[in-house]
């Protein structure tokens, strides 16, 4: 514990996390991987790992919110995760319902606005209802924008955008020459959300696994070995510190 923490504790005040950083990424994306391995290491069923993972998510959401991150996008269930055994998929869906149901209570006062990104229509009805409810309820908040990617796949998202563009062209509302990056982005699920500045993947895997394929064109990557249920604010702080040292050139020259 540093001196600041001790002083803050003595004064009964919370440390201002924002002061720890010179610059905070506006948008952090996370691939929270390793729930299954976390459980396996302890001889527990994979679903226990998912439950612990959902608690880690709450901690990270609160940390990012206090740090002043504006957007946090979390990969919670991919279009490929349906390949897992039905019992695991069912448990994940129930956990997601539970997470959303308790979200406003557990993230109390954090002013978080929740949005779900992905093919929502392919999700169980109970989960769809919960999504509508929580998006409406938190829609007035103006703090951290928490985007939860559910039944999300980067390729599916790109195909979805292509189809939307094709419909506009076919109906005569859009000329082929008018299709540019801005137009294309407006057809993505993430329309209106800035591109991630920093992508964090846990569990030591170093791949993108079909996440935000278009949006991560110039995102900084940070891989950590911790399994997701073991992650807390300190790991996010380390990632932000590393991000601060990066030199983003976007194809241009050093600033
Ligand atoms: C990430 O943990 C959570 C989801 C994909 C839903 P995993 O379930 O992928 O855990 P590992 O990678 O098998 O350890
Ligand atoms: C990526 O993790 C998807 C989520 C975290 C939801 P996976 O565990 O599904 O990815 P792979 O199979 O290791 O690439
Ligand atoms: Mg995994």
XYZ file of N, CA and C and ligand atoms in Angstrom:
794
model
N 0.847 -1.207 0.000
C 0.000 0.000 0.000
C 0.884 1.259 0.000
N 0.639 2.165 -0.884
C 1.456 3.381 -0.965
C 1.030 4.397 0.085
N 1.835 5.448 0.227
C 1.574 6.474 1.237
C 0.216 7.141 0.999
N -0.084 7.345 -0.302
C -1.346 8.005 -0.661
C -2.538 7.198 -0.159
N -2.434 5.878 -0.365
C -3.537 5.017 0.067
C -3.722 5.102 1.579
N -2.560 5.109 2.294
C -2.647 5.157 3.756
C -3.277 6.462 4.213
N -2.824 7.583 3.594
C -3.373 8.892 3.962
C -4.868 8.930 3.651
N -5.196 8.473 2.446
C -6.602 8.504 2.025
C -7.453 7.672 2.973
N -6.857 6.524 3.384
C -7.588 5.641 4.284
C -7.795 6.321 5.644
N -6.720 6.964 6.135
C -6.805 7.659 7.422
C -7.854 8.767 7.379
N -7.895 9.449 6.257
C -8.849 10.550 6.126
C -10.240 10.029 5.756
N -10.299 8.715 5.529
C -11.577 8.113 5.165
C -12.038 8.525 3.783
N -11.073 8.917 2.954
C -11.424 9.358 1.602
C -10.935 8.358 0.577
N -11.610 8.293 -0.540
C -11.184 7.400 -1.610
C -10.140 8.101 -2.459
N -9.146 7.345 -2.897
C -8.100 7.929 -3.733
C -8.689 8.295 -5.099
N -8.236 9.414 -5.616
C -8.708 9.788 -6.940
C -7.847 9.071 -7.980
N -8.408 8.002 -8.561
C -7.633 7.171 -9.492
C -7.142 7.987 -10.681
N -7.947 8.950 -11.091
C -7.613 9.748 -12.279
C -6.232 10.380 -12.161
N -5.849 10.743 -10.918
C -4.569 11.421 -10.707
C -3.360 10.538 -10.986
N -3.601 9.230 -11.056
C -2.479 8.311 -11.270
C -1.969 8.317 -12.703
N -2.761 8.828 -13.616
C -2.404 8.708 -15.031
C -2.264 10.064 -15.708
N -1.302 10.108 -16.636
C -1.127 11.335 -17.411
C -2.209 11.415 -18.476
N -2.531 10.266 -19.062
C -3.630 10.263 -20.048
C -4.364 8.930 -19.952
N -5.661 9.024 -20.001
C -6.481 7.824 -19.857
C -7.056 7.483 -21.230
N -6.943 6.222 -21.656
C -7.560 5.884 -22.942
C -9.068 6.137 -22.888
N -9.561 6.725 -23.954
C -10.995 7.038 -23.983
C -11.818 5.745 -24.052
N -11.273 4.768 -24.791
C -12.005 3.521 -25.006
C -11.091 2.312 -24.762
N -11.460 1.488 -23.809
C -10.728 0.239 -23.551
C -11.620 -0.931 -23.958
N -11.050 -1.865 -24.721
C -11.778 -3.087 -25.084
C -11.101 -4.250 -24.363
N -11.897 -5.207 -23.933
C -11.328 -6.336 -23.175
C -11.823 -7.676 -23.712
N -10.878 -8.618 -23.878
C -11.244 -10.021 -24.137
C -10.944 -10.750 -22.824
N -11.989 -10.972 -22.017
C -11.765 -11.537 -20.684
C -11.661 -13.058 -20.765
N -10.457 -13.551 -20.991
C -10.293 -14.987 -21.266
C -9.698 -15.722 -20.061
N -10.032 -17.006 -19.952
C -9.376 -17.852 -18.946
C -10.264 -18.314 -17.797
N -11.561 -18.096 -17.895
C -12.461 -18.545 -16.812
C -12.380 -20.062 -16.619
N -12.389 -20.780 -17.733
C -12.386 -22.250 -17.686
C -11.107 -22.765 -17.047
N -9.963 -22.205 -17.459
C -8.673 -22.647 -16.910
C -8.558 -22.307 -15.427
N -9.136 -21.162 -15.040
C -9.125 -20.760 -13.624
C -9.821 -21.840 -12.790
N -10.966 -22.316 -13.290
C -11.729 -23.333 -12.560
C -10.981 -24.673 -12.579
N -10.442 -25.027 -13.739
C -9.758 -26.315 -13.887
C -8.574 -26.425 -12.915
N -7.833 -25.326 -12.784
C -6.680 -25.302 -11.882
C -7.083 -25.648 -10.453
N -8.338 -25.358 -10.112
C -8.830 -25.597 -8.749
C -9.697 -26.843 -8.651
N -9.761 -27.588 -9.750
C -10.569 -28.802 -9.774
C -12.057 -28.511 -9.700
N -12.451 -27.330 -10.175
C -13.862 -26.930 -10.113
C -14.487 -26.960 -11.505
N -15.819 -27.043 -11.595
C -16.460 -27.004 -12.913
C -16.242 -25.648 -13.601
N -16.190 -25.649 -14.914
C -15.943 -24.416 -15.689
C -16.918 -23.299 -15.309
N -18.155 -23.697 -14.999
C -19.172 -22.676 -14.709
C -18.818 -21.837 -13.479
N -18.080 -22.443 -12.545
C -17.644 -21.684 -11.363
C -16.678 -20.585 -11.813
N -15.854 -20.922 -12.791
C -14.928 -19.932 -13.351
C -15.684 -18.778 -13.995
N -16.776 -19.105 -14.664
C -17.570 -18.037 -15.301
C -18.198 -17.131 -14.238
N -18.633 -17.744 -13.141
C -19.236 -16.930 -12.075
C -18.190 -15.978 -11.469
N -17.009 -16.510 -11.222
C -15.926 -15.657 -10.689
C -15.581 -14.564 -11.702
N -15.626 -14.954 -12.969
C -15.326 -14.006 -14.042
C -16.311 -12.850 -14.047
N -17.546 -13.155 -13.751
C -18.557 -12.102 -13.749
C -18.311 -11.132 -12.578
N -17.745 -11.647 -11.480
C -17.407 -10.750 -10.355
C -16.207 -9.871 -10.705
N -15.258 -10.474 -11.427
C -14.086 -9.684 -11.868
C -14.549 -8.557 -12.786
N -15.533 -8.856 -13.604
C -16.039 -7.831 -14.523
C -16.589 -6.636 -13.754
N -17.335 -6.903 -12.702
C -17.896 -5.787 -11.907
C -16.772 -4.911 -11.357
N -15.722 -5.578 -10.828
C -14.586 -4.818 -10.270
C -13.957 -3.935 -11.337
N -13.769 -4.503 -12.526
C -13.100 -3.767 -13.602
C -13.988 -2.620 -14.101
N -15.286 -2.857 -14.159
C -16.207 -1.793 -14.587
C -16.120 -0.621 -13.607
N -16.152 -0.924 -12.316
C -16.099 0.144 -11.317
C -14.757 0.880 -11.401
N -13.680 0.123 -11.594
C -12.361 0.757 -11.693
C -12.314 1.711 -12.889
N -12.758 1.216 -14.045
C -12.705 2.038 -15.264
C -13.577 3.282 -15.110
N -14.717 3.097 -14.470
C -15.625 4.210 -14.261
C -14.944 5.276 -13.375
N -14.288 4.824 -12.308
C -13.615 5.778 -11.406
C -12.382 6.403 -12.049
N -11.767 5.666 -12.969
C -10.570 6.190 -13.644
C -10.934 7.215 -14.721
N -12.202 7.278 -15.071
C -12.638 8.251 -16.075
C -12.559 7.736 -17.503
N -12.525 6.392 -17.656
C -12.587 5.810 -19.006
C -13.993 6.087 -19.532
N -14.097 6.477 -20.783
C -15.420 6.854 -21.286
C -16.189 5.650 -21.865
N -15.425 4.732 -22.509
C -16.039 3.540 -23.110
C -15.277 2.285 -22.691
N -16.020 1.269 -22.290
C -15.421 -0.028 -21.972
C -16.230 -1.075 -22.739
N -15.553 -1.785 -23.635
C -16.263 -2.776 -24.451
C -15.734 -4.163 -24.110
N -16.626 -5.021 -23.661
C -16.227 -6.334 -23.155
C -16.837 -7.448 -24.012
N -15.967 -8.385 -24.378
C -16.387 -9.534 -25.187
C -16.932 -10.596 -24.232
N -18.238 -10.753 -24.178
C -18.797 -11.668 -23.181
C -19.214 -13.013 -23.776
N -19.615 -13.019 -25.053
C -20.016 -14.291 -25.693
C -19.900 -14.110 -27.200
N -19.061 -14.955 -27.814
C -18.825 -14.799 -29.252
C -19.779 -15.661 -30.068
N -19.853 -15.370 -31.355
C -20.697 -16.180 -32.245
C -20.167 -17.614 -32.316
N -18.900 -17.798 -31.949
C -18.299 -19.146 -31.976
C -18.492 -19.881 -30.645
N -18.845 -19.153 -29.594
C -18.990 -19.803 -28.286
C -20.193 -20.752 -28.217
N -21.067 -20.708 -29.239
C -22.186 -21.665 -29.279
C -21.677 -23.088 -29.472
N -20.410 -23.217 -29.900
C -19.831 -24.554 -30.126
C -19.611 -25.298 -28.814
N -19.687 -24.608 -27.694
C -19.417 -25.243 -26.401
C -20.593 -26.130 -25.969
N -20.372 -27.034 -25.012
C -21.474 -27.906 -24.568
C -22.677 -27.079 -24.112
N -23.878 -27.621 -24.360
C -25.109 -26.894 -24.049
C -25.139 -26.462 -22.572
N -24.650 -27.334 -21.692
C -24.702 -27.007 -20.260
C -23.881 -25.741 -19.965
N -22.754 -25.589 -20.659
C -21.927 -24.396 -20.420
C -22.588 -23.155 -21.019
N -23.143 -23.313 -22.215
C -23.822 -22.177 -22.867
C -25.002 -21.730 -21.988
N -25.781 -22.697 -21.508
C -26.943 -22.355 -20.660
C -26.496 -21.614 -19.395
N -25.418 -22.106 -18.804
C -24.929 -21.461 -17.571
C -24.465 -20.031 -17.873
N -23.806 -19.859 -19.012
C -23.344 -18.509 -19.376
C -24.529 -17.570 -19.589
N -25.566 -18.082 -20.261
C -26.751 -17.247 -20.521
C -27.424 -16.851 -19.199
N -27.513 -17.803 -18.263
C -28.131 -17.494 -16.960
C -27.302 -16.458 -16.210
N -25.980 -16.608 -16.288
C -25.106 -15.641 -15.602
C -25.268 -14.239 -16.188
N -25.441 -14.191 -17.503
C -25.603 -12.887 -18.168
C -26.913 -12.235 -17.748
N -27.967 -13.047 -17.655
C -29.261 -12.516 -17.185
C -29.075 -11.949 -15.778
N -28.402 -12.733 -14.947
C -28.178 -12.324 -13.558
C -27.334 -11.036 -13.487
N -26.295 -10.995 -14.302
C -25.416 -9.813 -14.313
C -26.216 -8.557 -14.653
N -27.028 -8.668 -15.704
C -27.792 -7.491 -16.136
C -28.878 -7.138 -15.121
N -29.471 -8.194 -14.544
C -30.551 -7.957 -13.578
C -30.040 -7.187 -12.361
N -28.817 -7.511 -11.929
C -28.266 -6.868 -10.727
C -27.408 -5.658 -11.040
N -27.232 -5.395 -12.321
C -26.256 -4.377 -12.717
C -26.484 -3.034 -12.037
N -27.691 -2.522 -12.112
C -27.874 -1.158 -11.591
C -27.696 -1.097 -10.081
N -28.007 -2.240 -9.415
C -27.853 -2.277 -7.953
C -26.361 -2.358 -7.594
N -25.658 -3.266 -8.287
C -24.253 -3.501 -7.927
C -23.305 -2.422 -8.440
N -23.712 -1.750 -9.489
C -22.879 -0.659 -10.003
C -23.453 0.664 -9.516
N -24.153 0.567 -8.394
C -24.891 1.686 -7.830
C -24.084 2.984 -7.780
N -24.682 4.023 -8.297
C -24.041 5.334 -8.206
C -22.912 5.535 -9.191
N -22.619 4.513 -10.009
C -21.473 4.669 -10.906
C -21.896 5.294 -12.240
N -23.182 5.509 -12.410
C -23.654 6.262 -13.576
C -23.320 5.575 -14.907
N -23.244 4.231 -14.879
C -22.840 3.459 -16.065
C -24.021 3.289 -17.029
N -23.724 3.495 -18.297
C -24.747 3.301 -19.333
C -24.428 2.000 -20.073
N -25.360 1.064 -20.024
C -25.088 -0.258 -20.615
C -25.718 -0.388 -22.000
N -24.912 -0.930 -22.928
C -25.411 -1.204 -24.283
C -24.929 -2.603 -24.670
N -25.806 -3.361 -25.288
C -25.390 -4.690 -25.735
C -25.154 -4.650 -27.244
N -24.041 -5.243 -27.646
C -23.634 -5.226 -29.048
C -23.569 -6.652 -29.562
N -24.178 -6.896 -30.722
C -24.129 -8.231 -31.316
C -25.488 -8.604 -31.876
N -25.621 -9.885 -32.258
C -26.885 -10.355 -32.817
C -27.818 -10.748 -31.668
N -28.467 -9.729 -31.100
C -29.286 -9.919 -29.902
C -30.459 -10.884 -30.172
N -30.970 -10.859 -31.404
C -32.126 -11.704 -31.741
C -31.825 -13.203 -31.606
N -30.562 -13.551 -31.652
C -30.175 -14.963 -31.540
C -30.011 -15.420 -30.094
N -30.271 -14.527 -29.141
C -30.081 -14.869 -27.725
C -31.399 -15.366 -27.117
N -31.354 -16.113 -26.012
C -32.594 -16.573 -25.379
C -33.499 -15.385 -25.039
N -34.803 -15.644 -25.100
C -35.780 -14.559 -24.916
C -35.636 -13.831 -23.581
N -35.374 -14.618 -22.536
C -35.247 -14.029 -21.196
C -34.098 -13.004 -21.165
N -33.030 -13.355 -21.854
C -31.867 -12.460 -21.899
C -32.195 -11.216 -22.733
N -32.903 -11.437 -23.837
C -33.294 -10.289 -24.685
C -34.120 -9.285 -23.884
N -35.053 -9.809 -23.085
C -35.924 -8.922 -22.275
C -35.092 -8.117 -21.288
N -34.126 -8.807 -20.670
C -33.264 -8.162 -19.673
C -32.418 -7.068 -20.335
N -31.978 -7.344 -21.560
C -31.161 -6.362 -22.299
C -31.986 -5.089 -22.535
N -33.206 -5.275 -23.016
C -34.075 -4.125 -23.294
C -34.286 -3.314 -22.014
N -34.547 -4.048 -20.910
C -34.828 -3.389 -19.633
C -33.624 -2.573 -19.145
N -32.459 -3.211 -19.156
C -31.279 -2.536 -18.585
C -30.800 -1.393 -19.488
N -30.947 -1.563 -20.791
C -30.533 -0.477 -21.695
C -31.428 0.743 -21.491
N -32.699 0.469 -21.263
C -33.645 1.573 -21.053
C -33.367 2.260 -19.713
N -33.181 1.430 -18.708
C -32.967 1.939 -17.349
C -31.689 2.764 -17.215
N -30.614 2.318 -17.877
C -29.333 3.018 -17.736
C -29.121 4.032 -18.864
N -30.079 4.095 -19.764
C -29.956 4.966 -20.940
C -29.769 6.438 -20.606
N -30.256 6.848 -19.436
C -30.135 8.266 -19.069
C -28.786 8.588 -18.418
N -28.018 7.530 -18.081
C -26.727 7.767 -17.421
C -25.721 8.371 -18.394
N -24.799 9.153 -17.854
C -23.810 9.766 -18.750
C -22.376 9.541 -18.280
N -22.184 8.479 -17.476
C -20.820 8.127 -17.047
C -20.202 7.156 -18.041
N -19.566 6.122 -17.520
C -18.928 5.119 -18.379
C -19.948 4.438 -19.294
N -19.607 4.322 -20.561
C -20.422 3.553 -21.501
C -19.905 2.124 -21.494
N -20.692 1.215 -20.932
C -20.283 -0.193 -20.885
C -20.961 -0.946 -22.029
N -20.154 -1.364 -22.997
C -20.689 -2.125 -24.125
C -20.399 -3.595 -23.904
N -21.445 -4.393 -23.853
C -21.253 -5.825 -23.626
C -21.527 -6.545 -24.953
N -20.512 -7.230 -25.465
C -20.658 -7.913 -26.750
C -21.190 -9.325 -26.526
N -22.406 -9.550 -26.999
C -23.088 -10.822 -26.788
C -23.529 -11.377 -28.131
N -23.232 -12.643 -28.361
C -23.466 -13.233 -29.677
C -22.851 -12.301 -30.713
N -21.632 -11.874 -30.391
C -20.919 -10.942 -31.244
C -19.804 -11.671 -31.991
N -19.653 -11.314 -33.262
C -18.526 -11.786 -34.060
C -18.164 -10.665 -35.017
N -16.875 -10.393 -35.150
C -16.445 -9.323 -36.054
C -16.871 -9.602 -37.496
N -16.758 -10.863 -37.914
C -17.125 -11.192 -39.303
C -18.618 -11.023 -39.521
N -19.403 -11.451 -38.525
C -20.864 -11.304 -38.621
C -21.217 -9.820 -38.722
N -20.545 -9.013 -37.926
C -20.802 -7.573 -37.923
C -20.477 -6.960 -39.294
N -19.362 -7.402 -39.885
C -18.973 -6.862 -41.195
C -19.993 -7.289 -42.261
N -20.430 -8.539 -42.197
C -21.429 -9.015 -43.166
C -22.742 -8.248 -43.010
N -23.105 -8.000 -41.763
C -24.326 -7.262 -41.455
C -24.248 -5.861 -42.087
N -23.071 -5.231 -41.964
C -22.892 -3.885 -42.528
C -22.957 -3.928 -44.054
N -22.329 -4.950 -44.635
C -22.328 -5.081 -46.104
C -23.775 -5.212 -46.607
N -24.560 -6.019 -45.906
C -25.960 -6.215 -46.325
C -26.743 -4.907 -46.225
N -26.497 -4.156 -45.146
C -27.205 -2.886 -44.964
C -26.849 -1.913 -46.092
N -25.583 -1.885 -46.457
C -25.118 -1.020 -47.548
C -25.790 -1.465 -48.858
N -25.820 -2.798 -49.077
C -26.397 -3.332 -50.318
C -27.866 -2.925 -50.444
N -28.591 -2.973 -49.329
C -30.011 -2.593 -49.347
C -30.151 -1.117 -49.733
N -29.291 -0.266 -49.168
C -29.343 1.174 -49.455
C -29.043 1.429 -50.921
N -28.074 0.696 -51.473
C -27.699 0.885 -52.885
C -28.858 0.415 -53.775
N -29.401 -0.759 -53.431
C -30.468 -1.345 -54.252
C -31.709 -0.446 -54.296
N -31.982 0.185 -53.143
C -33.185 1.025 -53.095
C -32.934 2.418 -53.687
N -31.710 2.666 -54.110
C -31.375 3.956 -54.728
C -31.058 5.053 -53.729
N -30.966 4.701 -52.425
C -30.659 5.713 -51.405
C -29.170 5.983 -51.244
N -28.365 5.175 -51.888
C -26.910 5.348 -51.762
C -26.240 4.973 -53.085
N -25.316 5.838 -53.528
C -24.572 5.531 -54.762
C -23.296 4.770 -54.384
N -22.870 3.868 -55.266
C -21.667 3.081 -54.965
C -20.484 3.999 -54.639
N -20.348 5.091 -55.364
C -19.235 6.013 -55.123
C -19.307 6.687 -53.750
N -20.488 6.660 -53.153
C -20.638 7.304 -51.829
C -20.236 6.374 -50.678
N -19.937 5.105 -51.004
C -19.541 4.186 -49.928
C -18.106 4.499 -49.514
N -17.981 5.068 -48.334
C -16.647 5.348 -47.791
C -16.580 4.824 -46.350
N -15.461 5.054 -45.681
C -15.292 4.506 -44.324
C -16.369 5.016 -43.366
N -16.681 6.285 -43.478
C -17.669 6.875 -42.569
C -19.031 6.216 -42.753
N -19.395 6.049 -44.030
C -20.669 5.422 -44.380
C -20.713 3.970 -43.867
N -19.590 3.265 -44.072
C -19.517 1.867 -43.662
C -19.632 1.745 -42.138
N -18.913 2.618 -41.443
C -18.919 2.585 -39.970
C -20.309 2.826 -39.404
N -21.078 3.617 -40.119
C -22.427 3.928 -39.628
C -23.319 2.685 -39.678
N -22.876 1.643 -40.374
C -23.668 0.406 -40.458
C -23.143 -0.681 -39.516
N -22.099 -0.379 -38.765
C -21.581 -1.374 -37.808
C -22.402 -1.311 -36.522
N -22.346 -2.390 -35.737
C -23.057 -2.386 -34.445
C -22.517 -1.264 -33.559
N -21.254 -0.914 -33.771
C -20.593 0.062 -32.903
C -20.730 1.495 -33.406
N -21.635 1.701 -34.322
C -21.835 3.044 -34.881
C -21.977 4.080 -33.751
N -21.209 5.144 -33.856
C -21.289 6.208 -32.840
C -20.311 6.016 -31.694
N -19.689 4.825 -31.627
C -18.728 4.555 -30.546
C -17.320 4.739 -31.131
N -16.457 5.523 -30.474
C -15.103 5.688 -31.036
C -14.336 4.364 -31.030
N -13.312 4.253 -31.879
C -12.526 3.009 -31.946
C -11.777 2.785 -30.627
N -11.550 1.530 -30.240
C -10.802 1.296 -28.993
C -9.383 1.833 -29.098
N -8.912 2.464 -28.011
C -7.520 2.919 -27.960
C -6.634 1.779 -27.480
N -7.196 0.972 -26.589
C -6.413 -0.081 -25.941
C -7.258 -1.351 -25.865
N -6.661 -2.468 -26.294
C -7.332 -3.766 -26.176
C -6.522 -4.643 -25.215
N -7.200 -5.154 -24.193
C -6.541 -6.015 -23.207
C -7.084 -7.431 -23.359
N -6.191 -8.416 -23.490
C -6.636 -9.813 -23.446
C -5.913 -10.508 -22.304
N -6.672 -11.240 -21.516
C -6.092 -11.949 -20.374
C -5.804 -13.402 -20.760
N -5.170 -14.121 -19.877
C -4.927 -15.579 -19.929
C -3.764 -15.989 -20.818
N -3.007 -15.033 -21.332
C -1.813 -15.366 -22.100
C -2.046 -15.632 -23.577
N -3.293 -15.762 -23.995
C -3.559 -15.968 -25.434
C -3.317 -14.653 -26.157
N -2.695 -14.748 -27.330
C -2.414 -13.513 -28.074
C -3.067 -13.592 -29.440
N -4.375 -13.487 -29.430
C -5.119 -13.469 -30.696
C -6.376 -12.636 -30.509
N -7.020 -12.339 -31.646
C -8.145 -11.410 -31.636
C -9.495 -12.140 -31.539
N -9.510 -13.431 -31.908
C -10.711 -14.273 -31.788
C -11.987 -13.595 -32.296
N -11.881 -12.960 -33.450
C -13.078 -12.414 -34.126
C -13.720 -11.233 -33.386
N -12.885 -10.469 -32.680
C -13.392 -9.318 -31.900
C -13.068 -8.020 -32.631
N -14.018 -7.170 -32.809
C -13.840 -5.798 -33.320
C -12.809 -5.702 -34.463
N -13.011 -6.513 -35.492
C -12.012 -6.622 -36.564
C -11.776 -5.302 -37.294
N -12.846 -4.589 -37.583
C -12.709 -3.291 -38.261
C -12.159 -2.244 -37.297
N -12.729 -2.239 -36.094
C -12.475 -1.158 -35.131
C -11.054 -1.170 -34.564
N -10.394 -2.336 -34.582
C -9.071 -2.430 -33.944
C -7.917 -2.132 -34.899
N -8.215 -1.513 -36.041
C -7.176 -1.268 -37.053
C -5.954 -0.561 -36.455
N -6.169 0.390 -35.551
C -5.041 1.123 -34.951
C -5.036 1.088 -33.426
N -5.660 0.042 -32.891
C -5.725 -0.106 -31.428
C -4.395 -0.643 -30.879
N -4.019 -0.196 -29.682
C -2.827 -0.724 -29.008
C -3.235 -1.997 -28.259
N -2.417 -3.044 -28.353
C -2.738 -4.318 -27.694
C -1.916 -4.503 -26.417
N -2.532 -5.110 -25.432
C -1.850 -5.411 -24.158
C -2.305 -6.791 -23.692
N -1.355 -7.722 -23.640
C -1.702 -9.092 -23.243
C -1.166 -9.368 -21.842
N -1.999 -9.967 -21.005
C -1.513 -10.318 -19.659
C -1.759 -11.805 -19.390
N -0.906 -12.380 -18.543
C -1.006 -13.828 -18.299
C -2.091 -14.207 -17.291
N -2.520 -13.264 -16.471
C -3.544 -13.570 -15.461
C -4.796 -14.131 -16.125
N -5.417 -15.071 -15.425
C -6.703 -15.586 -15.904
C -7.770 -14.568 -15.476
N -8.807 -14.411 -16.287
C -9.756 -13.316 -16.054
C -10.292 -13.228 -14.623
N -10.682 -14.338 -13.964
C -11.234 -14.176 -12.613
C -10.240 -13.577 -11.620
N -8.927 -13.617 -11.937
C -7.925 -13.054 -11.030
C -7.652 -11.575 -11.301
N -8.324 -11.028 -12.279
C -8.025 -9.649 -12.699
C -8.790 -8.643 -11.848
N -8.113 -7.532 -11.534
C -8.777 -6.431 -10.821
C -8.244 -5.099 -11.337
N -8.616 -4.033 -10.662
C -8.240 -2.692 -11.121
C -6.741 -2.509 -11.322
N -5.920 -3.193 -10.495
C -4.470 -2.976 -10.602
C -3.944 -3.434 -11.969
N -4.542 -4.467 -12.530
C -4.106 -4.939 -13.861
C -4.493 -3.933 -14.945
N -5.630 -3.287 -14.730
C -6.069 -2.275 -15.705
C -5.152 -1.055 -15.599
N -4.773 -0.742 -14.338
C -3.853 0.383 -14.133
C -2.531 0.125 -14.858
N -2.016 -1.115 -14.754
C -0.759 -1.461 -15.440
C -0.906 -1.300 -16.949
N -2.037 -1.731 -17.448
C -2.276 -1.629 -18.897
C -2.315 -0.160 -19.326
N -2.941 0.679 -18.511
C -3.032 2.108 -18.854
C -1.637 2.741 -18.813
N -0.851 2.345 -17.816
C 0.532 2.869 -17.702
C 1.341 2.491 -18.945
N 1.166 1.257 -19.404
C 1.902 0.804 -20.596
C 1.405 1.570 -21.825
N 0.109 1.781 -21.864
C -0.504 2.511 -22.988
C 0.063 3.933 -23.090
N 0.261 4.538 -21.917
C 0.778 5.916 -21.900
C 2.137 6.033 -22.585
N 2.892 4.929 -22.574
C 4.259 4.960 -23.148
C 4.253 4.656 -24.645
N 3.122 4.246 -25.160
C 3.070 3.896 -26.586
C 3.071 5.165 -27.441
N 3.646 5.011 -28.621
C 3.641 6.135 -29.544
C 2.738 5.787 -30.722
N 1.593 6.379 -30.743
C 0.620 6.031 -31.790
C 0.851 6.924 -33.000
N 1.096 6.299 -34.126
C 1.438 7.089 -35.316
C 0.351 7.057 -36.393
N -0.507 6.073 -36.356
C -1.600 5.968 -37.336
C -1.082 6.074 -38.778
N 0.093 5.542 -38.996
C 0.655 5.563 -40.346
C 1.420 6.834 -40.655
N 1.342 7.813 -39.744
C 2.059 9.075 -39.980
C 3.431 9.033 -39.327
N 3.921 10.178 -38.910
C 5.232 10.233 -38.278
C 5.090 10.549 -36.801
N 6.139 10.240 -36.053
C 6.111 10.427 -34.606
C 5.711 11.861 -34.232
N 4.853 11.968 -33.228
C 4.379 13.313 -32.814
C 5.383 13.970 -31.877
C -13.717 -16.631 -21.282
O -13.223 -17.744 -20.599
C -15.217 -16.510 -21.159
C -15.970 -16.866 -22.367
C -15.474 -17.207 -23.511
C -17.407 -16.810 -22.246
P -13.142 -19.164 -21.279
O -14.400 -19.907 -21.014
O -12.792 -19.038 -22.718
O -11.956 -19.823 -20.474
P -10.789 -20.726 -21.058
O -10.160 -19.966 -22.177
O -11.420 -22.010 -21.521
O -9.876 -20.931 -19.904
C -12.918 -15.148 -26.861
O -12.493 -16.180 -26.059
C -14.377 -14.876 -26.640
C -14.740 -14.337 -25.338
C -13.927 -13.978 -24.367
C -16.166 -14.182 -25.150
P -12.485 -17.705 -26.544
O -11.957 -18.483 -25.415
O -13.818 -18.069 -27.065
O -11.455 -17.655 -27.768
P -10.521 -18.769 -28.386
O -11.389 -19.962 -28.694
O -9.501 -19.103 -27.356
O -9.910 -18.139 -29.589
Mg -11.038 -18.990 -23.730
